[in-house]
Short mmCIF file of C-alpha atoms in Angstrom, two decimals:
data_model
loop_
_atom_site.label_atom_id
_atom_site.label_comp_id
_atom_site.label_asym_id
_atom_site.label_seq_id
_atom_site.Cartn_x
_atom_site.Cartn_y
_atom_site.Cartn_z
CA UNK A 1 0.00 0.00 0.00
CA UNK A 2 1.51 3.44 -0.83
CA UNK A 3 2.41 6.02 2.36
CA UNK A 4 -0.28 8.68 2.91
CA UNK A 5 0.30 11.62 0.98
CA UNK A 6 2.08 9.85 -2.28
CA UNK A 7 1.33 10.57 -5.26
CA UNK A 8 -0.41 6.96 -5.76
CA UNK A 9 -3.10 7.36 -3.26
CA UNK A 10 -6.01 6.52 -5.02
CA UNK A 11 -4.41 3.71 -7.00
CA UNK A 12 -4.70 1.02 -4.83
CA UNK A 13 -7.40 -0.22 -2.11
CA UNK A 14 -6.95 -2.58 0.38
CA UNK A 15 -9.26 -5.20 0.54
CA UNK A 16 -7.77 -6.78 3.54
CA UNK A 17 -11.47 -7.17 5.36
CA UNK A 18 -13.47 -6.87 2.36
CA UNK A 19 -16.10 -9.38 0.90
CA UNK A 20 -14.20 -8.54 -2.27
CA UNK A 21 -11.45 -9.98 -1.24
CA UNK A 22 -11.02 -13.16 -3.53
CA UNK A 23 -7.73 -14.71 -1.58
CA UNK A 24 -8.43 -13.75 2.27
CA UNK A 25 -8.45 -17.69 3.06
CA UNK A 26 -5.19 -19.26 2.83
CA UNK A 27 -5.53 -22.70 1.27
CA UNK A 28 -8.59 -21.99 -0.44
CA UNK A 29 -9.06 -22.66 -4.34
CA UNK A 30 -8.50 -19.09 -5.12
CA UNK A 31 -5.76 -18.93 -3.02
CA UNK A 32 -4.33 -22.08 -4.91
CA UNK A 33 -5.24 -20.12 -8.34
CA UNK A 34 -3.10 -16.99 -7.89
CA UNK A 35 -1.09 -16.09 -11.11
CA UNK A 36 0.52 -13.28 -12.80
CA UNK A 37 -1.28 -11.03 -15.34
CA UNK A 38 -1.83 -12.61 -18.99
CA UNK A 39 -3.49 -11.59 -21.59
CA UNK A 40 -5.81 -14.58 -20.66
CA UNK A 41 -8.37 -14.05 -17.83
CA UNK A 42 -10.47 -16.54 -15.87
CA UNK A 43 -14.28 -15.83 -15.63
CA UNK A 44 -16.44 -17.17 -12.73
CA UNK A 45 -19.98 -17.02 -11.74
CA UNK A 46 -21.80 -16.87 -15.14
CA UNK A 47 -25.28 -17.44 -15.25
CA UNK A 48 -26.91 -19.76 -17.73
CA UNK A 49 -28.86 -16.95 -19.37
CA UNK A 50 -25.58 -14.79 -20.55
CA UNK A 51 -24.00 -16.22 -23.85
CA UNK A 52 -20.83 -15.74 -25.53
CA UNK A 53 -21.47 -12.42 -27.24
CA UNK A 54 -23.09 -10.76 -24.30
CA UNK A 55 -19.69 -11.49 -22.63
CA UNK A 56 -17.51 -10.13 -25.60
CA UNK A 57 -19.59 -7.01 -25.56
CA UNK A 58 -19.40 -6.64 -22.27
CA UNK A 59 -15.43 -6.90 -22.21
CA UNK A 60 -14.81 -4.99 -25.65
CA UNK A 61 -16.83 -2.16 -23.49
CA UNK A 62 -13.91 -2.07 -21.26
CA UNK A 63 -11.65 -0.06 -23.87
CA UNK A 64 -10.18 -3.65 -25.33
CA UNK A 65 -10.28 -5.77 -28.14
CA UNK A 66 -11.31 -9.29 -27.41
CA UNK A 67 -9.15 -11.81 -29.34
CA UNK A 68 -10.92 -15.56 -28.14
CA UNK A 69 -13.32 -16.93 -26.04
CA UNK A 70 -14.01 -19.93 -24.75
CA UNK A 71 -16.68 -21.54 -22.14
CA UNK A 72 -15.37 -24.67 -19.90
CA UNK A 73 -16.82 -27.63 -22.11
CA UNK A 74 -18.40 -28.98 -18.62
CA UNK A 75 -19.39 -25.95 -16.89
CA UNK A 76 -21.06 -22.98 -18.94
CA UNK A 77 -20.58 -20.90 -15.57
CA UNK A 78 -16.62 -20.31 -16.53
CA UNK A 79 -15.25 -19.52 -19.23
CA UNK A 80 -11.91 -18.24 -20.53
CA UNK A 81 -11.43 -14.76 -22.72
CA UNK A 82 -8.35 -13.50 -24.32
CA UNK A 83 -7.53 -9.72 -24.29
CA UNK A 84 -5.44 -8.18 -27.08
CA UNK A 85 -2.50 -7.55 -24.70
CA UNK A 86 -1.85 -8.23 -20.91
CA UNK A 87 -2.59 -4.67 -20.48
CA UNK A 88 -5.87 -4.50 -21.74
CA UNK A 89 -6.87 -7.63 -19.45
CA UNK A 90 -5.46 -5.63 -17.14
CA UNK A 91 -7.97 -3.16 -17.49
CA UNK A 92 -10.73 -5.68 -17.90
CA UNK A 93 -10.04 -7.26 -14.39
CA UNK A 94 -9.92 -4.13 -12.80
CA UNK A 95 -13.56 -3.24 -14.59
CA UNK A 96 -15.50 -6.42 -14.60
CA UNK A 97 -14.31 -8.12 -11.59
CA UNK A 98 -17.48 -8.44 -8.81
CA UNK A 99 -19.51 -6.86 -11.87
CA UNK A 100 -23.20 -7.30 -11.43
CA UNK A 101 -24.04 -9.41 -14.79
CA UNK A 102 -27.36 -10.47 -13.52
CA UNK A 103 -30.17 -10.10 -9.99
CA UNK A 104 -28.06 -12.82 -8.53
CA UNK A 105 -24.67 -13.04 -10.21
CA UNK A 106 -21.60 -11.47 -9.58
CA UNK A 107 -18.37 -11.85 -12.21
CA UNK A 108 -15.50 -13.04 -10.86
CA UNK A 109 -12.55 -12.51 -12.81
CA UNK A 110 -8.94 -13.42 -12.53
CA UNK A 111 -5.81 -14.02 -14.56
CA UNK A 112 -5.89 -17.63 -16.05
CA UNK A 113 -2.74 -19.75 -16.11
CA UNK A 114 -3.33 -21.19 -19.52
CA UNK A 115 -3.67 -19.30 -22.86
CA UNK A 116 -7.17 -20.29 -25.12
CA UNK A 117 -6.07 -22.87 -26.96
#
C-alpha cells in the first residue's frame, strides 16, 4: 500500500477485510489459483442466461479488443477470454471483476494460467 500523501493514493485499495477480497483464506481454491497477469483471464460465476457475445460485448466495453473466447466444455458458468494484450486484461479485471451481470450473479474474474487454446 503506498504512504499517505504519495502521489499513488487513489491507485490502490486494500481489501484486507473486504467481501471482495477473492484470496483472504489461505488454502482456499482461489488462493491455490493466484497467477501473474496474462493476456488470458479466468471468468467465474456466469449465469446460464448470458451467452458468448453478451460477454464479448461486455469486455470490448472495457476499452479492449477481445481476441478468443471460450466456455469450460463442462461448466457454462466459466469460461476463458483472451484480451489483445496483458494490459488490456489488465484493465478488464480491474472493470468487470465483482460486476453485477445479472439479480443474482456477480463476475469473478482473474488471470488464467493457460492461454485459449
Amino acid at each position: 500500500m503506498p504512504q499517505a500523501g504519495s502521489n499513488e493514493d487513489g491507485l490502490t485499495e486494500d481489501y484486507t477485510n473486504s467481501p471482495l477480497h477473492r484470496f483472504k483464506k489461505p488454502g482456499s481454491k482461489n488462493y491455490q489459483n493466484i497467477f501473474p497477469p496474462s493476456a488470458t483471464l479466468h471468468l467465474s460465476n456466469i449465469p446460464d442466461c448470458v451467452d458468448e457475445e453478451y460477454i464479448k460485448t461486455l469486455f470490448a466495453s472495457t476499452g479492449g479488443a477481445v481476441e478468443n473466447f471460450r466456455f469450460f466444455q463442462n461448466d457454462h458458468r466459466m469460461a476463458l477470454i483472451q484480451m489483445a494484450s496483458t494490459e488490456e486484461a489488465i484493465s478488464a479485471l480491474i472493470a468487470m471483476h465483482n460486476y453485477k451481470i445479472s439479480e443474482t450473479h456477480h463476475l469473478r474474474v482473474s488471470f488464467s494460467k493457460n492461454p485459449i487454446s
